[in-house]
Every structure is written in C-alpha cells, then in structure tokens.
Amino acid sequence: MVYTNLNRIQFGNGDVSVMVSMAGTRKEPQAMLVFQNREPTKIGRIDEDADLSRTKLGAYNPNKDIAMLFSKPESIDCVISALLAVKKATFGKNNLAHIYLDEKPAID
C-alpha cells in the first residue's frame, strides 16, 4: 500500500503497482518508477528483456503516488544493490532478523 502521508510504501500484498516511465528531456532523460495503489493481485515482475516500447499510458498523481527518479544509471545500480542486500539480510539463509528485530513489531 502507498501511504503518501507517511512517505512509506508497504510491499507484500500485491496491492502496489510499479509503473515504469521516464521524465526529463531527450537530452537529459530520467528513469522513473511510479508506485500506485491497486486492488490486491498476484505479485509479479517485469522481465529484463520486456518490450518497453509497447507503452500503455498511465497517470502519475503526486498526491496519491510515489515516484523514484534516476538521472544516472549508477543510481539505479545502487538501489538494486541495496534491495538485494536487504533481501538477503531479511529473508536469506542465515538472515539477520534475530539481530535487527524484536519479537514485537516496531512499525505497524
């Protein structure tokens, strides 16, 4: 769920749509991901070799959605590496949940 009032996105229920988009100009493009609320559905993924030239228009509403914009590919690589690291630390074999987390959740 996208909680713009809390600056927070809660993943895991299939109720967040991740829209691939672009912003900026042709000379200075920005890669853009838009996170939007949707009805819960199966959690999916976008294949690396997906044909992104087949576009479907969507609308970004800054009052309801959250956007991530990247002006350099290295920034995308940084976020990917952080996501992979936290995935391993939280859900991987020999994860670190016992170090970081109490039995009672700190955030609801």
N, CA, C and O atoms as a printed pandas DataFrame, in Angstrom:
     atom_number atom_name residue_name chain_id  residue_number  x_coord  y_coord  z_coord
0              1         N          MET        A               1    0.849   -1.171    0.000
1              2        CA          MET        A               1    0.000    0.000    0.000
2              3         C          MET        A               1    0.898    1.238    0.000
3              4         O          MET        A               1    1.904    1.278    0.708
4              5         N          VAL        A               2    0.534    2.247   -0.793
5              6        CA          VAL        A               2    1.262    3.514   -0.839
6              7         C          VAL        A               2    0.635    4.460    0.175
7              8         O          VAL        A               2   -0.547    4.791    0.080
8              9         N          TYR        A               3    1.429    4.889    1.138
9             10        CA          TYR        A               3    0.974    5.828    2.163
10            11         C          TYR        A               3    1.734    7.135    1.960
11            12         O          TYR        A               3    2.779    7.341    2.577
12            13         N          THR        A               4    1.226    8.017    1.108
13            14        CA          THR        A               4    1.945    9.265    0.824
14            15         C          THR        A               4    2.038   10.147    2.056
15            16         O          THR        A               4    3.019   10.871    2.222
16            17         N          ASN        A               5    1.031   10.099    2.926
17            18        CA          ASN        A               5    1.070   10.936    4.135
18            19         C          ASN        A               5    2.154   10.484    5.109
19            20         O          ASN        A               5    2.562   11.255    5.977
20            21         N          LEU        A               6    2.624    9.242    4.974
21            22        CA          LEU        A               6    3.678    8.714    5.840
22            23         C          LEU        A               6    5.014    8.583    5.106
23            24         O          LEU        A               6    6.006    8.159    5.697
24            25         N          ASN        A               7    5.042    8.951    3.803
25            26        CA          ASN        A               7    6.239    8.746    2.976
26            27         C          ASN        A               7    6.693    7.294    3.053
27            28         O          ASN        A               7    7.862    6.999    3.297
28            29         N          ARG        A               8    5.740    6.401    2.838
29            30        CA          ARG        A               8    6.009    4.970    3.038
30            31         C          ARG        A               8    5.248    4.138    2.018
31            32         O          ARG        A               8    4.115    4.458    1.659
32            33         N          ILE        A               9    5.882    3.072    1.555
33            34        CA          ILE        A               9    5.233    2.084    0.701
34            35         C          ILE        A               9    5.393    0.737    1.383
35            36         O          ILE        A               9    6.510    0.350    1.728
36            37         N          GLN        A              10    4.309    0.025    1.582
37            38        CA          GLN        A              10    4.329   -1.296    2.212
38            39         C          GLN        A              10    4.090   -2.342    1.133
39            40         O          GLN        A              10    2.983   -2.444    0.604
40            41         N          PHE        A              11    5.115   -3.121    0.803
41            42        CA          PHE        A              11    5.007   -4.158   -0.206
42            43         C          PHE        A              11    4.676   -5.499    0.446
43            44         O          PHE        A              11    4.910   -5.695    1.639
44            45         N          GLY        A              12    4.130   -6.416   -0.347
45            46        CA          GLY        A              12    3.931   -7.776    0.121
46            47         C          GLY        A              12    2.521   -8.303   -0.012
47            48         O          GLY        A              12    2.282   -9.479    0.261
48            49         N          ASN        A              13    1.582   -7.473   -0.421
49            50        CA          ASN        A              13    0.200   -7.924   -0.550
50            51         C          ASN        A              13   -0.318   -7.857   -1.979
51            52         O          ASN        A              13   -1.493   -8.136   -2.221
52            53         N          GLY        A              14    0.541   -7.491   -2.937
53            54        CA          GLY        A              14    0.109   -7.379   -4.326
54            55         C          GLY        A              14   -0.766   -6.180   -4.589
55            56         O          GLY        A              14   -1.445   -6.124   -5.614
56            57         N          ASP        A              15   -0.765   -5.200   -3.668
57            58        CA          ASP        A              15   -1.634   -4.028   -3.827
58            59         C          ASP        A              15   -0.861   -2.767   -4.230
59            60         O          ASP        A              15   -1.388   -1.659   -4.142
60            61         N          VAL        A              16    0.394   -2.941   -4.672
61            62        CA          VAL        A              16    1.188   -1.814   -5.171
62            63         C          VAL        A              16    1.577   -2.106   -6.613
63            64         O          VAL        A              16    2.223   -3.114   -6.903
64            65         N          SER        A              17    1.183   -1.226   -7.500
65            66        CA          SER        A              17    1.557   -1.328   -8.902
66            67         C          SER        A              17    2.841   -0.541   -9.107
67            68         O          SER        A              17    2.970    0.577   -8.608
68            69         N          VAL        A              18    3.794   -1.118   -9.838
69            70        CA          VAL        A              18    5.051   -0.443  -10.147
70            71         C          VAL        A              18    5.026   -0.120  -11.639
71            72         O          VAL        A              18    5.111   -1.012  -12.483
72            73         N          MET        A              19    4.909    1.165  -11.948
73            74        CA          MET        A              19    4.838    1.619  -13.333
74            75         C          MET        A              19    6.206    2.135  -13.772
75            76         O          MET        A              19    6.817    2.951  -13.083
76            77         N          VAL        A              20    6.683    1.657  -14.921
77            78        CA          VAL        A              20    7.946    2.096  -15.497
78            79         C          VAL        A              20    7.654    3.284  -16.401
79            80         O          VAL        A              20    6.759    3.225  -17.245
80            81         N          SER        A              21    8.414    4.364  -16.224
81            82        CA          SER        A              21    8.168    5.562  -17.016
82            83         C          SER        A              21    9.474    6.329  -17.200
83            84         O          SER        A              21   10.545    5.850  -16.824
84            85         N          MET        A              22    9.377    7.506  -17.774
85            86        CA          MET        A              22   10.520    8.403  -17.950
86            87         C          MET        A              22   10.065    9.833  -17.727
87            88         O          MET        A              22    8.888   10.167  -17.862
88            89         N          ALA        A              23   11.036   10.665  -17.380
89            90        CA          ALA        A              23   10.789   12.093  -17.198
90            91         C          ALA        A              23   12.008   12.820  -17.757
91            92         O          ALA        A              23   12.901   12.194  -18.328
92            93         N          GLY        A              24   12.044   14.118  -17.594
93            94        CA          GLY        A              24   13.170   14.902  -18.089
94            95         C          GLY        A              24   13.003   15.242  -19.551
95            96         O          GLY        A              24   11.887   15.464  -20.022
96            97         N          THR        A              25   14.117   15.283  -20.275
97            98        CA          THR        A              25   14.123   15.611  -21.703
98            99         C          THR        A              25   14.916   14.550  -22.457
99           100         O          THR        A              25   15.578   13.715  -21.841
100          101         N          ARG        A              26   14.855   14.577  -23.786
101          102        CA          ARG        A              26   15.642   13.621  -24.570
102          103         C          ARG        A              26   17.135   13.811  -24.320
103          104         O          ARG        A              26   17.897   12.845  -24.323
104          105         N          LYS        A              27   17.547   15.049  -24.105
105          106        CA          LYS        A              27   18.961   15.345  -23.850
106          107         C          LYS        A              27   19.367   14.921  -22.437
107          108         O          LYS        A              27   20.493   14.472  -22.222
108          109         N          GLU        A              28   18.460   15.062  -21.485
109          110        CA          GLU        A              28   18.723   14.704  -20.094
110          111         C          GLU        A              28   17.561   13.870  -19.550
111          112         O          GLU        A              28   16.763   14.352  -18.747
112          113         N          PRO        A              29   17.475   12.607  -20.000
113          114        CA          PRO        A              29   16.357   11.764  -19.554
114          115         C          PRO        A              29   16.529   11.315  -18.103
115          116         O          PRO        A              29   17.638   11.259  -17.572
116          117         N          GLN        A              30   15.401   11.002  -17.490
117          118        CA          GLN        A              30   15.384   10.439  -16.150
118          119         C          GLN        A              30   14.537    9.168  -16.195
119          120         O          GLN        A              30   13.418    9.175  -16.706
120          121         N          ALA        A              31   15.079    8.092  -15.660
121          122        CA          ALA        A              31   14.286    6.872  -15.491
122          123         C          ALA        A              31   13.347    7.107  -14.317
123          124         O          ALA        A              31   13.712    7.773  -13.348
124          125         N          MET        A              32   12.152    6.566  -14.402
125          126        CA          MET        A              32   11.151    6.850  -13.376
126          127         C          MET        A              32   10.363    5.587  -13.051
127          128         O          MET        A              32    9.899    4.881  -13.946
128          129         N          LEU        A              33   10.222    5.318  -11.775
129          130        CA          LEU        A              33    9.317    4.284  -11.292
130          131         C          LEU        A              33    8.223    4.977  -10.503
131          132         O          LEU        A              33    8.498    5.834   -9.663
132          133         N          VAL        A              34    6.990    4.604  -10.775
133          134        CA          VAL        A              34    5.854    5.178  -10.057
134          135         C          VAL        A              34    5.157    4.045   -9.304
135          136         O          VAL        A              34    4.813    3.013   -9.880
136          137         N          PHE        A              35    4.961    4.259   -8.025
137          138        CA          PHE        A              35    4.299    3.277   -7.166
138          139         C          PHE        A              35    2.879    3.765   -6.901
139          140         O          PHE        A              35    2.672    4.857   -6.370
140          141         N          GLN        A              36    1.901    2.935   -7.280
141          142        CA          GLN        A              36    0.493    3.303   -7.159
142          143         C          GLN        A              36   -0.269    2.204   -6.433
143          144         O          GLN        A              36    0.078    1.027   -6.531
144          145         N          ASN        A              37   -1.306    2.596   -5.706
145          146        CA          ASN        A              37   -2.195    1.621   -5.077
146          147         C          ASN        A              37   -3.034    0.941   -6.149
147          148         O          ASN        A              37   -3.371    1.542   -7.169
148          149         N          ARG        A              38   -3.362   -0.312   -5.903
149          150        CA          ARG        A              38   -4.259   -1.070   -6.774
150          151         C          ARG        A              38   -4.938   -2.132   -5.929
151          152         O          ARG        A              38   -4.565   -2.358   -4.778
152          153         N          GLU        A              39   -5.924   -2.772   -6.502
153          154        CA          GLU        A              39   -6.570   -3.885   -5.821
154          155         C          GLU        A              39   -5.549   -5.018   -5.696
155          156         O          GLU        A              39   -4.767   -5.237   -6.620
156          157         N          PRO        A              40   -5.540   -5.737   -4.579
157          158        CA          PRO        A              40   -4.582   -6.836   -4.421
158          159         C          PRO        A              40   -4.679   -7.853   -5.550
159          160         O          PRO        A              40   -5.769   -8.231   -5.980
160          161         N          THR        A              41   -3.527   -8.281   -6.013
161          162        CA          THR        A              41   -3.430   -9.283   -7.071
162          163         C          THR        A              41   -2.136  -10.064   -6.863
163          164         O          THR        A              41   -1.378   -9.777   -5.936
164          165         N          LYS        A              42   -1.887  -11.028   -7.703
165          166        CA          LYS        A              42   -0.652  -11.796   -7.609
166          167         C          LYS        A              42    0.550  -10.865   -7.784
167          168         O          LYS        A              42    0.544   -9.992   -8.653
168          169         N          ILE        A              43    1.567  -11.052   -6.963
169          170        CA          ILE        A              43    2.783  -10.253   -7.073
170          171         C          ILE        A              43    3.551  -10.738   -8.285
171          172         O          ILE        A              43    3.821  -11.930   -8.433
172          173         N          GLY        A              44    3.901   -9.798   -9.152
173          174        CA          GLY        A              44    4.572  -10.158  -10.394
174          175         C          GLY        A              44    5.916   -9.475  -10.531
175          176         O          GLY        A              44    6.476   -8.974   -9.556
176          177         N          ARG        A              45    6.426   -9.461  -11.746
177          178        CA          ARG        A              45    7.711   -8.837  -12.013
178          179         C          ARG        A              45    7.764   -8.401  -13.469
179          180         O          ARG        A              45    6.968   -8.855  -14.292
180          181         N          ILE        A              46    8.693   -7.530  -13.779
181          182        CA          ILE        A              46    8.948   -7.104  -15.152
182          183         C          ILE        A              46   10.237   -7.787  -15.584
183          184         O          ILE        A              46   11.278   -7.601  -14.954
184          185         N          ASP        A              47   10.179   -8.568  -16.641
185          186        CA          ASP        A              47   11.370   -9.241  -17.142
186          187         C          ASP        A              47   12.351   -8.220  -17.703
187          188         O          ASP        A              47   11.948   -7.209  -18.277
188          189         N          GLU        A              48   13.653   -8.494  -17.531
189          190        CA          GLU        A              48   14.687   -7.580  -18.018
190          191         C          GLU        A              48   14.595   -7.360  -19.519
191          192         O          GLU        A              48   14.933   -6.281  -20.006
192          193         N          ASP        A              49   14.144   -8.369  -20.262
193          194        CA          ASP        A              49   14.066   -8.231  -21.719
194          195         C          ASP        A              49   12.656   -7.890  -22.202
195          196         O          ASP        A              49   12.342   -8.096  -23.374
196          197         N          ALA        A              50   11.810   -7.377  -21.324
197          198        CA          ALA        A              50   10.446   -6.997  -21.701
198          199         C          ALA        A              50   10.483   -5.895  -22.750
199          200         O          ALA        A              50   11.360   -5.032  -22.719
200          201         N          ASP        A              51    9.545   -5.924  -23.667
201          202        CA          ASP        A              51    9.455   -4.904  -24.718
202          203         C          ASP        A              51    8.775   -3.669  -24.150
203          204         O          ASP        A              51    7.547   -3.588  -24.108
204          205         N          LEU        A              52    9.581   -2.708  -23.714
205          206        CA          LEU        A              52    9.040   -1.489  -23.108
206          207         C          LEU        A              52    8.609   -0.471  -24.146
207          208         O          LEU        A              52    8.105    0.595  -23.793
208          209         N          SER        A              53    8.800   -0.788  -25.437
209          210        CA          SER        A              53    8.330    0.130  -26.478
210          211         C          SER        A              53    6.818    0.026  -26.641
211          212         O          SER        A              53    6.183    0.910  -27.217
212          213         N          ARG        A              54    6.254   -1.050  -26.134
213          214        CA          ARG        A              54    4.797   -1.214  -26.166
214          215         C          ARG        A              54    4.235   -0.496  -24.948
215          216         O          ARG        A              54    4.109   -1.078  -23.871
216          217         N          THR        A              55    3.908    0.745  -25.129
217          218        CA          THR        A              55    3.540    1.587  -23.991
218          219         C          THR        A              55    2.046    1.566  -23.716
219          220         O          THR        A              55    1.218    1.361  -24.603
220          221         N          LYS        A              56    1.749    1.783  -22.472
221          222        CA          LYS        A              56    0.377    1.950  -22.011
222          223         C          LYS        A              56    0.400    3.220  -21.173
223          224         O          LYS        A              56    1.137    3.312  -20.191
224          225         N          LEU        A              57   -0.389    4.171  -21.555
225          226        CA          LEU        A              57   -0.374    5.438  -20.834
226          227         C          LEU        A              57   -0.951    5.285  -19.441
227          228         O          LEU        A              57   -1.978    4.638  -19.236
228          229         N          GLY        A              58   -0.273    5.889  -18.505
229          230        CA          GLY        A              58   -0.726    5.932  -17.126
230          231         C          GLY        A              58   -0.570    7.349  -16.626
231          232         O          GLY        A              58    0.066    8.178  -17.278
232          233         N          ALA        A              59   -1.125    7.620  -15.517
233          234        CA          ALA        A              59   -1.033    8.966  -14.961
234          235         C          ALA        A              59   -0.361    8.908  -13.598
235          236         O          ALA        A              59   -0.653    8.035  -12.782
236          237         N          TYR        A              60    0.535    9.843  -13.369
237          238        CA          TYR        A              60    1.197    9.990  -12.071
238          239         C          TYR        A              60    0.488   11.088  -11.305
239          240         O          TYR        A              60    0.412   12.228  -11.764
240          241         N          ASN        A              61   -0.029   10.744  -10.140
241          242        CA          ASN        A              61   -0.698   11.712   -9.287
242          243         C          ASN        A              61    0.144   11.892   -8.029
243          244         O          ASN        A              61    0.144   11.017   -7.163
244          245         N          PRO        A              62    0.874   13.029   -7.908
245          246        CA          PRO        A              62    1.772   13.217   -6.760
246          247         C          PRO        A              62    1.071   13.240   -5.406
247          248         O          PRO        A              62    1.731   13.113   -4.375
248          249         N          ASN        A              63   -0.248   13.399   -5.386
249          250        CA          ASN        A              63   -0.987   13.370   -4.126
250          251         C          ASN        A              63   -1.314   11.947   -3.673
251          252         O          ASN        A              63   -1.610   11.720   -2.499
252          253         N          LYS        A              64   -1.260   10.976   -4.615
253          254        CA          LYS        A              64   -1.618    9.600   -4.289
254          255         C          LYS        A              64   -0.505    8.597   -4.569
255          256         O          LYS        A              64   -0.526    7.489   -4.035
256          257         N          ASP        A              65    0.458    8.968   -5.393
257          258        CA          ASP        A              65    1.508    8.054   -5.827
258          259         C          ASP        A              65    2.865    8.522   -5.301
259          260         O          ASP        A              65    3.018    9.661   -4.859
260          261         N          ILE        A              66    3.832    7.629   -5.358
261          262        CA          ILE        A              66    5.211    7.978   -5.022
262          263         C          ILE        A              66    6.066    7.635   -6.228
263          264         O          ILE        A              66    5.923    6.557   -6.806
264          265         N          ALA        A              67    6.958    8.547   -6.613
265          266        CA          ALA        A              67    7.825    8.332   -7.765
266          267         C          ALA        A              67    9.280    8.322   -7.333
267          268         O          ALA        A              67    9.677    9.054   -6.426
268          269         N          MET        A              68   10.069    7.486   -7.990
269          270        CA          MET        A              68   11.525    7.481   -7.844
270          271         C          MET        A              68   12.079    7.886   -9.206
271          272         O          MET        A              68   11.724    7.291  -10.224
272          273         N          LEU        A              69   12.941    8.887   -9.227
273          274        CA          LEU        A              69   13.542    9.346  -10.474
274          275         C          LEU        A              69   15.054    9.184  -10.405
275          276         O          LEU        A              69   15.676    9.469   -9.382
276          277         N          PHE        A              70   15.634    8.722  -11.506
277          278        CA          PHE        A              70   17.064    8.464  -11.584
278          279         C          PHE        A              70   17.645    9.190  -12.794
279          280         O          PHE        A              70   17.187    8.985  -13.919
280          281         N          SER        A              71   18.649   10.035  -12.571
281          282        CA          SER        A              71   19.269   10.736  -13.687
282          283         C          SER        A              71   20.585   10.095  -14.124
283          284         O          SER        A              71   21.192   10.534  -15.100
284          285         N          LYS        A              72   21.029    9.059  -13.407
285          286        CA          LYS        A              72   22.241    8.324  -13.780
286          287         C          LYS        A              72   22.015    6.834  -13.558
287          288         O          LYS        A              72   21.409    6.446  -12.559
288          289         N          PRO        A              73   22.494    5.992  -14.477
289          290        CA          PRO        A              73   22.298    4.552  -14.306
290          291         C          PRO        A              73   22.967    4.015  -13.048
291          292         O          PRO        A              73   22.504    3.025  -12.481
292          293         N          GLU        A              74   24.035    4.644  -12.605
293          294        CA          GLU        A              74   24.702    4.203  -11.374
294          295         C          GLU        A              74   23.775    4.310  -10.173
295          296         O          GLU        A              74   23.885    3.522   -9.234
296          297         N          SER        A              75   22.877    5.264  -10.192
297          298        CA          SER        A              75   21.914    5.413   -9.097
298          299         C          SER        A              75   20.958    4.226   -9.058
299          300         O          SER        A              75   20.586    3.763   -7.980
300          301         N          ILE        A              76   20.562    3.737  -10.222
301          302        CA          ILE        A              76   19.704    2.554  -10.293
302          303         C          ILE        A              76   20.463    1.343   -9.748
303          304         O          ILE        A              76   19.918    0.553   -8.977
304          305         N          ASP        A              77   21.737    1.206  -10.162
305          306        CA          ASP        A              77   22.555    0.099   -9.670
306          307         C          ASP        A              77   22.692    0.141   -8.153
307          308         O          ASP        A              77   22.686   -0.902   -7.499
308          309         N          CYS        A              78   22.814    1.335   -7.593
309          310        CA          CYS        A              78   22.929    1.499   -6.142
310          311         C          CYS        A              78   21.668    0.996   -5.438
311          312         O          CYS        A              78   21.755    0.275   -4.444
312          313         N          VAL        A              79   20.508    1.374   -5.951
313          314        CA          VAL        A              79   19.248    0.944   -5.335
314          315         C          VAL        A              79   19.070   -0.569   -5.485
315          316         O          VAL        A              79   18.636   -1.239   -4.548
316          317         N          ILE        A              80   19.404   -1.106   -6.660
317          318        CA          ILE        A              80   19.304   -2.551   -6.864
318          319         C          ILE        A              80   20.195   -3.287   -5.872
319          320         O          ILE        A              80   19.767   -4.272   -5.271
320          321         N          SER        A              81   21.429   -2.822   -5.695
321          322        CA          SER        A              81   22.342   -3.499   -4.762
322          323         C          SER        A              81   21.822   -3.417   -3.329
323          324         O          SER        A              81   21.961   -4.373   -2.567
324          325         N          ALA        A              82   21.227   -2.286   -2.957
325          326        CA          ALA        A              82   20.661   -2.157   -1.610
326          327         C          ALA        A              82   19.469   -3.099   -1.434
327          328         O          ALA        A              82   19.322   -3.714   -0.378
328          329         N          LEU        A              83   18.623   -3.216   -2.449
329          330        CA          LEU        A              83   17.482   -4.125   -2.371
330          331         C          LEU        A              83   17.935   -5.577   -2.261
331          332         O          LEU        A              83   17.377   -6.343   -1.476
332          333         N          LEU        A              84   18.942   -5.958   -3.042
333          334        CA          LEU        A              84   19.458   -7.326   -2.958
334          335         C          LEU        A              84   20.078   -7.604   -1.590
335          336         O          LEU        A              84   19.919   -8.696   -1.043
336          337         N          ALA        A              85   20.783   -6.618   -1.041
337          338        CA          ALA        A              85   21.399   -6.787    0.276
338          339         C          ALA        A              85   20.341   -6.944    1.369
339          340         O          ALA        A              85   20.457   -7.822    2.224
340          341         N          VAL        A              86   19.316   -6.099    1.341
341          342        CA          VAL        A              86   18.289   -6.191    2.383
342          343         C          VAL        A              86   17.441   -7.449    2.200
343          344         O          VAL        A              86   16.947   -8.009    3.179
344          345         N          LYS        A              87   17.269   -7.893    0.962
345          346        CA          LYS        A              87   16.558   -9.159    0.709
346          347         C          LYS        A              87   17.309  -10.318    1.363
347          348         O          LYS        A              87   16.710  -11.148    2.046
348          349         N          LYS        A              88   18.613  -10.367    1.148
349          350        CA          LYS        A              88   19.435  -11.430    1.733
350          351         C          LYS        A              88   19.457  -11.335    3.258
351          352         O          LYS        A              88   19.322  -12.347    3.945
352          353         N          ALA        A              89   19.625  -10.128    3.786
353          354        CA          ALA        A              89   19.705   -9.939    5.236
354          355         C          ALA        A              89   18.394  -10.293    5.937
355          356         O          ALA        A              89   18.410  -10.793    7.062
356          357         N          THR        A              90   17.268  -10.039    5.283
357          358        CA          THR        A              90   15.963  -10.253    5.914
358          359         C          THR        A              90   15.393  -11.640    5.659
359          360         O          THR        A              90   14.841  -12.264    6.565
360          361         N          PHE        A              91   15.526  -12.128    4.416
361          362        CA          PHE        A              91   14.851  -13.370    4.045
362          363         C          PHE        A              91   15.797  -14.508    3.673
363          364         O          PHE        A              91   15.350  -15.643    3.503
364          365         N          GLY        A              92   17.079  -14.233    3.545
365          366        CA          GLY        A              92   18.029  -15.239    3.094
366          367         C          GLY        A              92   18.378  -16.261    4.153
367          368         O          GLY        A              92   18.009  -16.142    5.321
368          369         N          LYS        A              93   19.106  -17.276    3.699
369          370        CA          LYS        A              93   19.625  -18.284    4.619
370          371         C          LYS        A              93   20.578  -17.582    5.576
371          372         O          LYS        A              93   21.354  -16.722    5.159
372          373         N          ASN        A              94   20.527  -17.936    6.833
373          374        CA          ASN        A              94   21.330  -17.256    7.865
374          375         C          ASN        A              94   21.042  -15.752    7.905
375          376         O          ASN        A              94   21.954  -14.938    8.052
376          377         N          ASN        A              95   19.756  -15.397    7.772
377          378        CA          ASN        A              95   19.370  -13.975    7.775
378          379         C          ASN        A              95   19.685  -13.323    9.127
379          380         O          ASN        A              95   20.029  -13.999   10.097
380          381         N          LEU        A              96   19.561  -12.023    9.162
381          382        CA          LEU        A              96   19.927  -11.234   10.337
382          383         C          LEU        A              96   18.732  -10.715   11.126
383          384         O          LEU        A              96   18.876   -9.805   11.942
384          385         N          ALA        A              97   17.549  -11.290   10.887
385          386        CA          ALA        A              97   16.346  -10.825   11.580
386          387         C          ALA        A              97   16.512  -10.880   13.096
387          388         O          ALA        A              97   16.009  -10.011   13.807
388          389         N          HIS        A              98   17.205  -11.883   13.587
389          390        CA          HIS        A              98   17.389  -12.021   15.039
390          391         C          HIS        A              98   18.243  -10.890   15.626
391          392         O          HIS        A              98   18.171  -10.625   16.826
392          393         N          ILE        A              99   19.036  -10.234   14.809
393          394        CA          ILE        A              99   19.857   -9.110   15.272
394          395         C          ILE        A              99   19.074   -7.797   15.221
395          396         O          ILE        A              99   19.155   -6.978   16.137
396          397         N          TYR        A             100   18.324   -7.610   14.150
397          398        CA          TYR        A             100   17.640   -6.338   13.915
398          399         C          TYR        A             100   16.268   -6.232   14.577
399          400         O          TYR        A             100   15.832   -5.137   14.930
400          401         N          LEU        A             101   15.587   -7.368   14.745
401          402        CA          LEU        A             101   14.176   -7.309   15.119
402          403         C          LEU        A             101   13.893   -7.952   16.472
403          404         O          LEU        A             101   14.489   -8.958   16.856
404          405         N          ASP        A             102   12.952   -7.319   17.178
405          406        CA          ASP        A             102   12.414   -7.888   18.415
406          407         C          ASP        A             102   11.259   -8.811   18.040
407          408         O          ASP        A             102   10.881   -8.899   16.872
408          409         N          GLU        A             103   10.708   -9.490   19.025
409          410        CA          GLU        A             103    9.552  -10.339   18.779
410          411         C          GLU        A             103    8.306   -9.517   18.461
411          412         O          GLU        A             103    7.420   -9.980   17.743
412          413         N          LYS        A             104    8.239   -8.294   18.996
413          414        CA          LYS        A             104    7.103   -7.405   18.767
414          415         C          LYS        A             104    7.465   -6.416   17.662
415          416         O          LYS        A             104    8.547   -5.831   17.711
416          417         N          PRO        A             105    6.585   -6.202   16.650
417          418        CA          PRO        A             105    6.918   -5.268   15.567
418          419         C          PRO        A             105    7.045   -3.841   16.065
419          420         O          PRO        A             105    6.263   -3.394   16.904
420          421         N          ALA        A             106    8.052   -3.117   15.536
421          422        CA          ALA        A             106    8.265   -1.724   15.900
422          423         C          ALA        A             106    7.366   -0.802   15.071
423          424         O          ALA        A             106    7.010    0.290   15.513
424          425         N          ILE        A             107    7.005   -1.250   13.871
425          426        CA          ILE        A             107    6.151   -0.458   12.964
426          427         C          ILE        A             107    4.972   -1.313   12.556
427          428         O          ILE        A             107    5.141   -2.460   12.142
428          429         N          ASP        A             108    3.785   -0.761   12.672
429          430        CA          ASP        A             108    2.569   -1.499   12.238
430          431         C          ASP        A             108    2.304   -1.230   10.800
431          432         O          ASP        A             108    1.337   -1.749   10.243
